[in-house]
GROMACS .gro file of C-alpha atoms in nm:
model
  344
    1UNK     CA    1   0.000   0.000   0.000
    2UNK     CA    2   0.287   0.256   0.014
    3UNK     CA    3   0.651   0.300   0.114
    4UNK     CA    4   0.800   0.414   0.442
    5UNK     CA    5   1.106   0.625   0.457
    6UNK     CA    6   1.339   0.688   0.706
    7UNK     CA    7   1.669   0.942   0.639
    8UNK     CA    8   1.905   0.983   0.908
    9UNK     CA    9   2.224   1.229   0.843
   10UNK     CA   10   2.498   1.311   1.111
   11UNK     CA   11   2.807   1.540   1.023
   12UNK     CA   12   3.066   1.639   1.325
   13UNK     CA   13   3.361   1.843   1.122
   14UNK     CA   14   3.662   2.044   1.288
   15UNK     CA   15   3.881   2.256   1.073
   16UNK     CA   16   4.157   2.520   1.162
   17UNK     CA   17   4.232   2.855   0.995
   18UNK     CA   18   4.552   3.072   1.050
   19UNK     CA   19   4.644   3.367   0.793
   20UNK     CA   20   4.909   3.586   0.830
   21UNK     CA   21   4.719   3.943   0.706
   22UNK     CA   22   4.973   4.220   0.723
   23UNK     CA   23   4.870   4.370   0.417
   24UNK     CA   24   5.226   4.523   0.392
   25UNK     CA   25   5.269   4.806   0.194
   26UNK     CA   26   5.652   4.723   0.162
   27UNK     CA   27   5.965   4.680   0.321
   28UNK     CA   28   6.262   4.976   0.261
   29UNK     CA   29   6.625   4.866   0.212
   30UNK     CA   30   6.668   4.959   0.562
   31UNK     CA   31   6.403   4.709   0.678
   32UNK     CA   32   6.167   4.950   0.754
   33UNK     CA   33   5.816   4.831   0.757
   34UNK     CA   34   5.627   5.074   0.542
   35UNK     CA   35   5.287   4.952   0.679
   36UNK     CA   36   5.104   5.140   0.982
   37UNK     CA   37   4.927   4.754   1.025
   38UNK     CA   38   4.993   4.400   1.143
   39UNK     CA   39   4.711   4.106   1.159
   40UNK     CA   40   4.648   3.737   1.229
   41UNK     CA   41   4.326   3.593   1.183
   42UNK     CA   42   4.359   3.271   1.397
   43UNK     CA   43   3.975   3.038   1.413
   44UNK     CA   44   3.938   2.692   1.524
   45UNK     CA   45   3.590   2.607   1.384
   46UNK     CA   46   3.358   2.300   1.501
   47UNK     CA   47   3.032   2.180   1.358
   48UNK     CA   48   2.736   1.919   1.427
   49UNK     CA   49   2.433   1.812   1.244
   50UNK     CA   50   2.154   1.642   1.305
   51UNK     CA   51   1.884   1.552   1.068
   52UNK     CA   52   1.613   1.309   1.078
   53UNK     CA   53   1.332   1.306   0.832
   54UNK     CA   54   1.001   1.048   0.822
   55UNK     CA   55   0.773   1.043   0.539
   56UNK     CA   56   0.500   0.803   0.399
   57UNK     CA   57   0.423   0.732   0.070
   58UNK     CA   58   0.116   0.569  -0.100
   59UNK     CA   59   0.118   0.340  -0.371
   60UNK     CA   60  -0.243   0.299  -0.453
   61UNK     CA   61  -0.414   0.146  -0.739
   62UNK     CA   62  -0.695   0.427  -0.802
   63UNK     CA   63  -0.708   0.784  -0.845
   64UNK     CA   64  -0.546   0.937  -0.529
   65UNK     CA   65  -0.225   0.900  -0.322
   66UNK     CA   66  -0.051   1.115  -0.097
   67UNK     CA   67   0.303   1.113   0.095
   68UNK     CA   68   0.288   1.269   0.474
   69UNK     CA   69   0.625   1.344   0.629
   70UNK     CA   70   0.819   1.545   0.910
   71UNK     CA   71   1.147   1.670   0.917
   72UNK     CA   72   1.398   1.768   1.249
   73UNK     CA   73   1.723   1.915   1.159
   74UNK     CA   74   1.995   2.123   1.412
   75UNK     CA   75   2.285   2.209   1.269
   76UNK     CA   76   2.559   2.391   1.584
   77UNK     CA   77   2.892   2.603   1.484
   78UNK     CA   78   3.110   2.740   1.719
   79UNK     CA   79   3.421   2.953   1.609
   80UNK     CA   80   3.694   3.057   1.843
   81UNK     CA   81   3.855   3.342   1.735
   82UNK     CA   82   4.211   3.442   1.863
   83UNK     CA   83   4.261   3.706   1.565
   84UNK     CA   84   4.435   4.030   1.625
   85UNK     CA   85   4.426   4.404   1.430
   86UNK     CA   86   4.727   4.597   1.474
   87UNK     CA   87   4.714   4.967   1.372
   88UNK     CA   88   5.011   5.203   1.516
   89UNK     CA   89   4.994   5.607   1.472
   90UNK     CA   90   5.210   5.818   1.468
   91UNK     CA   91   5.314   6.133   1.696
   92UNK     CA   92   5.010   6.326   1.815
   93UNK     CA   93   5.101   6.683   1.850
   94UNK     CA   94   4.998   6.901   2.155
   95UNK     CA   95   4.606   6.998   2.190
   96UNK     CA   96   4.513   6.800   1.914
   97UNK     CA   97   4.203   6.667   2.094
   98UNK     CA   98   4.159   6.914   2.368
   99UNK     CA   99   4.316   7.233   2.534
  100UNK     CA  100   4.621   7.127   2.722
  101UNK     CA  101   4.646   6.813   2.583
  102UNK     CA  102   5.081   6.707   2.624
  103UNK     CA  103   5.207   6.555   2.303
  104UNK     CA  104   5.193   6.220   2.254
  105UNK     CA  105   5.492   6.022   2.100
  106UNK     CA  106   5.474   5.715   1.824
  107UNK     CA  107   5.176   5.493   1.992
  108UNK     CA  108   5.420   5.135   1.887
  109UNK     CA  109   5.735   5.300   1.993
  110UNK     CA  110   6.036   5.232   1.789
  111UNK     CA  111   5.915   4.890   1.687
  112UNK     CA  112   5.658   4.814   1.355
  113UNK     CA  113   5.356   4.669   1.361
  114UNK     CA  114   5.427   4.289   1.346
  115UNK     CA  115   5.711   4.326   1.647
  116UNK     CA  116   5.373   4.477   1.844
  117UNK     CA  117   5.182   4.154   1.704
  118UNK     CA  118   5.451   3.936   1.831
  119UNK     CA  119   5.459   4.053   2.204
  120UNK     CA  120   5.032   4.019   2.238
  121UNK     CA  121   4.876   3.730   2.360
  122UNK     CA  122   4.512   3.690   2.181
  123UNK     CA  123   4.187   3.698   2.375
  124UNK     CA  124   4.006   3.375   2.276
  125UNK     CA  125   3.641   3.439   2.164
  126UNK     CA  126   3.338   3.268   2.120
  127UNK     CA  127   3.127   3.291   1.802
  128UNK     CA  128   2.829   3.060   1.671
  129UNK     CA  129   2.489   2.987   1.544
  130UNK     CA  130   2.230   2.715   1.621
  131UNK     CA  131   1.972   2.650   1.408
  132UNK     CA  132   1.667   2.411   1.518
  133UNK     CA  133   1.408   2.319   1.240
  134UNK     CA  134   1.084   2.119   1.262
  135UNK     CA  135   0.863   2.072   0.976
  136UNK     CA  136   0.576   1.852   0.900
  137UNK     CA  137   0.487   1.843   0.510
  138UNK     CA  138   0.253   1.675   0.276
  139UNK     CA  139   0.130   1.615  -0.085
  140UNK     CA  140  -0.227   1.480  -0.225
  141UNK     CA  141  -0.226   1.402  -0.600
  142UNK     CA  142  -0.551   1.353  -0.789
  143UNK     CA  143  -0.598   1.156  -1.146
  144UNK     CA  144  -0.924   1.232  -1.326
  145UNK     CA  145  -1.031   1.250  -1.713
  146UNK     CA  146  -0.803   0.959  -1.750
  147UNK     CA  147  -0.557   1.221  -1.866
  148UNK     CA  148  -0.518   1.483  -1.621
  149UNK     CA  149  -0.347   1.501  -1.268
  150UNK     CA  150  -0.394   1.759  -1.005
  151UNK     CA  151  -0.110   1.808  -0.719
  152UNK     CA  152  -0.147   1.991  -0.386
  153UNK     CA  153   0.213   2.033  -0.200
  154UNK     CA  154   0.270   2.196   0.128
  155UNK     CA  155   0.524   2.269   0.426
  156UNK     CA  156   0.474   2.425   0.740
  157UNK     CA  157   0.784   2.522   0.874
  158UNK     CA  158   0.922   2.646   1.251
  159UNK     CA  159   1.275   2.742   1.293
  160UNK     CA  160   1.495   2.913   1.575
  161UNK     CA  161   1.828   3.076   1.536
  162UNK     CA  162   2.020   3.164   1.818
  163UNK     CA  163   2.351   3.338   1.747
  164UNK     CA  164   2.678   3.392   1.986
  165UNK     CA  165   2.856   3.644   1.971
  166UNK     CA  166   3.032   3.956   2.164
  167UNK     CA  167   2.956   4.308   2.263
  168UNK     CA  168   3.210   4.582   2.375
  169UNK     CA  169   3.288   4.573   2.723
  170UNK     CA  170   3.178   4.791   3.003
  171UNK     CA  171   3.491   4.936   3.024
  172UNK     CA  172   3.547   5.063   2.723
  173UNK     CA  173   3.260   5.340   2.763
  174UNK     CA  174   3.477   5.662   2.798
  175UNK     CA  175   3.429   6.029   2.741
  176UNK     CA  176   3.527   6.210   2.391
  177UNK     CA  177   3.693   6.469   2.664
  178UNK     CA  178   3.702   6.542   2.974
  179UNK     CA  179   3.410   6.588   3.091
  180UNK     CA  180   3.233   6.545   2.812
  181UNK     CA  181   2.944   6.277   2.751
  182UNK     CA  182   3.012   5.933   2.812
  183UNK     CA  183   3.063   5.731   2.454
  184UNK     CA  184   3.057   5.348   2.394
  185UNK     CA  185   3.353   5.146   2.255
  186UNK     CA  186   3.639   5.404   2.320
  187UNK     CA  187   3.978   5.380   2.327
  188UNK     CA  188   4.057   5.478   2.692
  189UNK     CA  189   4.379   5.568   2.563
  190UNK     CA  190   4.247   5.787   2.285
  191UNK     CA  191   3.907   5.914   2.402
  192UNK     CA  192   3.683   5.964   2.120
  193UNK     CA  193   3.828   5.709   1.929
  194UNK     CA  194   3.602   5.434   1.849
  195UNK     CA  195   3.698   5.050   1.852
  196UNK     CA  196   3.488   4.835   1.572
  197UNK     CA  197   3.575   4.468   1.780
  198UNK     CA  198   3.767   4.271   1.988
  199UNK     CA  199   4.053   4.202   1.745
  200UNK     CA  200   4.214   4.566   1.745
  201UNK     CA  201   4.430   4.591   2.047
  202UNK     CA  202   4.427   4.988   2.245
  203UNK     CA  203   4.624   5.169   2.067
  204UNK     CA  204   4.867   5.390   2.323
  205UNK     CA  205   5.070   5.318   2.535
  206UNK     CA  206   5.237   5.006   2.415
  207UNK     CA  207   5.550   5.140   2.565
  208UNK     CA  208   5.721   5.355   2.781
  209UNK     CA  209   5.715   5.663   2.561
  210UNK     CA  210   6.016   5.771   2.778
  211UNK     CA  211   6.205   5.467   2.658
  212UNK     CA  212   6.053   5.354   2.335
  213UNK     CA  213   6.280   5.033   2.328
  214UNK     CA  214   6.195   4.913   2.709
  215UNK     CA  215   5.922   4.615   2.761
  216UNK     CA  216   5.592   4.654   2.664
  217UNK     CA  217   5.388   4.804   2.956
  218UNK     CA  218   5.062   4.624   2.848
  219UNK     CA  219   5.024   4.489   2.439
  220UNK     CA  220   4.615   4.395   2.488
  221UNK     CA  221   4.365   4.351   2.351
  222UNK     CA  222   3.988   4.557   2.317
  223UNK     CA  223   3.785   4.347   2.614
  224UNK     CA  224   3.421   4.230   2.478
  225UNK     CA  225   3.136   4.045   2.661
  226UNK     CA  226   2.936   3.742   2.569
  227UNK     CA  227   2.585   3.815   2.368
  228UNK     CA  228   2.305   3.572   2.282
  229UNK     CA  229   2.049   3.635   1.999
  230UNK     CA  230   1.776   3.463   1.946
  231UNK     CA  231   1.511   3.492   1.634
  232UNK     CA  232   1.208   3.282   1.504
  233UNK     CA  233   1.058   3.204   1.206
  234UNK     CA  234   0.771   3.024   1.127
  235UNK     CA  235   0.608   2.944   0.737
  236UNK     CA  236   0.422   2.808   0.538
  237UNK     CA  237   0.506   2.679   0.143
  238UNK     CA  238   0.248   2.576  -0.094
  239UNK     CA  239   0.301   2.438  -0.444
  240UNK     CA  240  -0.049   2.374  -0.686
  241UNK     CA  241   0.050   2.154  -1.048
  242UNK     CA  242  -0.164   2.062  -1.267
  243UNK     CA  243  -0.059   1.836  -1.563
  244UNK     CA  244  -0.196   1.674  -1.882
  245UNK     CA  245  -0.125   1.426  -2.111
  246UNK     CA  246  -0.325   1.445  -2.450
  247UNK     CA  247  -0.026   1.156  -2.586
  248UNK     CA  248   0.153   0.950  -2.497
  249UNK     CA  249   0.428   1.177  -2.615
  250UNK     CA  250   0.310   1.509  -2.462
  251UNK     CA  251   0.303   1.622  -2.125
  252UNK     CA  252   0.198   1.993  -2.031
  253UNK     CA  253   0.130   2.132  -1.711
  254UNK     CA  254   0.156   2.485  -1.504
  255UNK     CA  255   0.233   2.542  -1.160
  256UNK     CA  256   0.285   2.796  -0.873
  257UNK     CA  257   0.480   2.755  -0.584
  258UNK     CA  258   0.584   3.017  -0.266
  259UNK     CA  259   0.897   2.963  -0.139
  260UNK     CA  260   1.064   3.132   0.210
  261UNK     CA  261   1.420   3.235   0.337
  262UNK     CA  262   1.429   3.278   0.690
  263UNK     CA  263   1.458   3.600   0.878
  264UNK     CA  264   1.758   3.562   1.114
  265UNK     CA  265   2.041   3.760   1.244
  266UNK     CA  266   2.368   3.777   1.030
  267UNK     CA  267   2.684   3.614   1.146
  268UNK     CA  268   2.926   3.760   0.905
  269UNK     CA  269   3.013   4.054   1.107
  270UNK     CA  270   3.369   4.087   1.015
  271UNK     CA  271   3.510   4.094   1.370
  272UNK     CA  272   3.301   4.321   1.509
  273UNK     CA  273   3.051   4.386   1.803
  274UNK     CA  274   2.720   4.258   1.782
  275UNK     CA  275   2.597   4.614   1.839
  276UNK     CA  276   2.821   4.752   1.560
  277UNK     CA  277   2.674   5.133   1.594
  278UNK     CA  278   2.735   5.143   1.968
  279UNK     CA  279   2.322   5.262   1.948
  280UNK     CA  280   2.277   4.992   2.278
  281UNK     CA  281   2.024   4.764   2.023
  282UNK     CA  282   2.148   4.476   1.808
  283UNK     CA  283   1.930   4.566   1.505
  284UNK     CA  284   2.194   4.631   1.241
  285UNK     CA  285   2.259   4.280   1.158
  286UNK     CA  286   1.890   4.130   1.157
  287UNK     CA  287   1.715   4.113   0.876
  288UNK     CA  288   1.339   3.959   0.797
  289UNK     CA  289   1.288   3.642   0.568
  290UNK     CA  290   1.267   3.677   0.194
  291UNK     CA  291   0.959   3.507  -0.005
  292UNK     CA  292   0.910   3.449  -0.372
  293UNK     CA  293   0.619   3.335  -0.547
  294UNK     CA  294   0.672   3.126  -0.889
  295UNK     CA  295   0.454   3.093  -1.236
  296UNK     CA  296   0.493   2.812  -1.471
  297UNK     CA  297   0.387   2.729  -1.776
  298UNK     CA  298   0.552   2.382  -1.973
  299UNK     CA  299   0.549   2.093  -2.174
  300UNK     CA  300   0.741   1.774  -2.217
  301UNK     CA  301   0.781   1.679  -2.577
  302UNK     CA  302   0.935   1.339  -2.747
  303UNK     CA  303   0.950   1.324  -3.139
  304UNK     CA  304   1.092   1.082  -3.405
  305UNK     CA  305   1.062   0.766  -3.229
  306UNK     CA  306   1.255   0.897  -2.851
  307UNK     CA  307   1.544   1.107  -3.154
  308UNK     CA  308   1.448   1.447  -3.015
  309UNK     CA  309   1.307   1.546  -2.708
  310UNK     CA  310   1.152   1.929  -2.679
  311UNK     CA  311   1.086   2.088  -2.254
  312UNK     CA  312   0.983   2.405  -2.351
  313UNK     CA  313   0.908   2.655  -2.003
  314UNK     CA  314   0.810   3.007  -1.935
  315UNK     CA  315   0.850   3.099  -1.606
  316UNK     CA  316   0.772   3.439  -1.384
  317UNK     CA  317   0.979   3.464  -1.025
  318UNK     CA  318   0.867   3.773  -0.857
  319UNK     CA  319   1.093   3.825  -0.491
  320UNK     CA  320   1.009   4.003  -0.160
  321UNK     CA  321   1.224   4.154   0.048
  322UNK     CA  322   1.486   3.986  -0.112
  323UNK     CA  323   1.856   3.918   0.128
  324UNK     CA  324   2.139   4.051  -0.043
  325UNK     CA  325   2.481   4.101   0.083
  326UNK     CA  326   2.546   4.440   0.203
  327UNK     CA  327   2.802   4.673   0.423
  328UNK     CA  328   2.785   4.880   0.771
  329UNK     CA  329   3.008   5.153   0.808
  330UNK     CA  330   3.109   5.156   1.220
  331UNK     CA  331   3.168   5.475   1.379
  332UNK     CA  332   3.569   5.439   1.342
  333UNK     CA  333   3.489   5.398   0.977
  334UNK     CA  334   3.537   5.027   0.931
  335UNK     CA  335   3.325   4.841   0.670
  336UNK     CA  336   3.147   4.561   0.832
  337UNK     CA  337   2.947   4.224   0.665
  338UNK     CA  338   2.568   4.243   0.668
  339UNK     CA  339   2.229   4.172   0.563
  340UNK     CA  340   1.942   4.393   0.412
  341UNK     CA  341   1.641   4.359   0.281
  342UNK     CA  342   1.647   4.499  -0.076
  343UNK     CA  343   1.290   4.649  -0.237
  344UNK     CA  344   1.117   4.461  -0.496
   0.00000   0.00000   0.00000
């Protein structure tokens, strides 16, 4: 009377990543380092996945059968980032930012950029998603006329994302002067400049400005705390064909179908804090799920004894609120990975 299926996948993966990303500018005969910037993007990535799907299938001899099924899937991955920005100015003359402000020498001393890189130790982070799906879907098929054959599809959906990531600390909320109002993400070494994530180390002192070449007083790193997203979506996906078969050689049929992308929070940040804008909400990397609805017309053709075979199709696709990949400018002017919802 029908078929029983049962599909079980399981996936645990580990993989490493370590780039050297100086982005040197050159090297002078004199071994000067030319570049104002040192990097390492260090990850150790892990991933599991679970998915377990059930459906039943009919297999009778009349003019109706159906399939009923349900679907669990979680897929978990964890990065842990040790990566590390290195930017060094140079001199900052007196009263540059305020009245009275001393001069302050070379924020990396006498040594470059990748001598600074050497001497930190990298704050371990913790990024990740988890998604959790459950879905229960169905189909009902319908012959009649002899020739015809009517097919009702559907999915009802229910998904949660829940995303790890980091937020600036506490301590890095400063004043742009003294006295002034109190900003988010600052530099306590440079008030009013802004740090875009945990990677870029403070930028002054390094060093003893007094004696450039002594031990570093404190190499480290921007401090972040833990933040947990979380964002549901729930769907549903209906498909209508209807097909018929004048020959045994023809076959023509039209269709519609919706289909849904998820809303969900981006994870491609680029290093940076969850609340990239320092505004105290975590809206600038959400985005809301995209949804297309299809229109098609077709046939399926065979000539000259199975020689040629002819699948014409017109389609339409119209999108809604379609995802596209898109940019956030932080307030210390670094371009940042995110997701928007384009117009129609």
């Amino acid at each position: 009377q029908g078929t029983l299926t049962s599909l079980t996948g399981v996936t645990d993966a580990s993989f490493s990543f370590l780039e050297d990303g100086d982005f040197d500018s050159g090297v002078q005969s004199n071994g000067t380092d030319l570049s104002l910037r040192a990097a390492r993007f260090d990850n150790a990535n892990d991933t599991q996945q679970l998915s377990q799907e059930i459906r039943f299938r009919s297999d009778f001899d009349g003019a109706f059968n159906f399939m009923l099924g349900g679907l669990y899937w979680n897929d978990d991955a964890k990065q842990v980032t040790r990566s590390i920005n290195v930017f060094c100015l140079g001199p900052v003359p007196a009263n540059s930012f305020f009245p009275g402000q001393p001069p302050i020498p070379s924020s990396c001393g006498t040594r470059t950029p990748n001598q600074v890189l050497d001497l930190m130790n990298a704050i371990p982070r913790l990024n990740g998603r988890e998604v959790e799906h459950m879905s229960a879907f169905g189909l009902a098929e319908f012959q009649f006329a002899s020739n015809w054959k009517l097919t009702l599809e559907g999915r009802y959906s229910d998904e949660k994302e829940t995303i790890v990531g980091v937020n600036c600390s506490p301590t890095l909320d400063a004043a742009a002067f003294p006295g002034g109002p109190v900003a988010k993400c600052q530099d306590p070494s440079f008030p009013g400049f802004a740090v875009f994530g945990p990677s870029v180390n403070y930028l002054y002192p390094f060093f003893n400005p007094f004696a450039p070449t002594a031990p570093a007083l404190g190499v480290r790193q921007a401090p972040d705390v833990p933040v947990t997203l979380q964002s549901d979506s729930t769907y549903f996906t209906p498909r209508v064909t209807l097909e018929v078969k004048p020959t045994d050689n023809l076959l023509a049929y039209a269709t519609w179908a919706r289909g849904i992308k998820p809303g969900g929070i981006s994870a491609t940040t680029a290093g940076a804090w969850q609340d990239a804008d320092y505004d105290g909400a975590y809206d600038e990397f959400s985005y809301k799920e995209e949804s297309i609805d299809e229109y098609e017309i077709g046939a399926k053709l065979t000539l000259a004894e199975g020689r040629l075979r002819f699948n014409p199709a017109l389609f339409f696709i119209q999108y809604d609120d379609k995802q596209v990949g898109a940019q956030l400018i932080t307030p210390s002017g670094i371009a940042v990975g995110r997701l928007l919802n384009a117009g129609k």
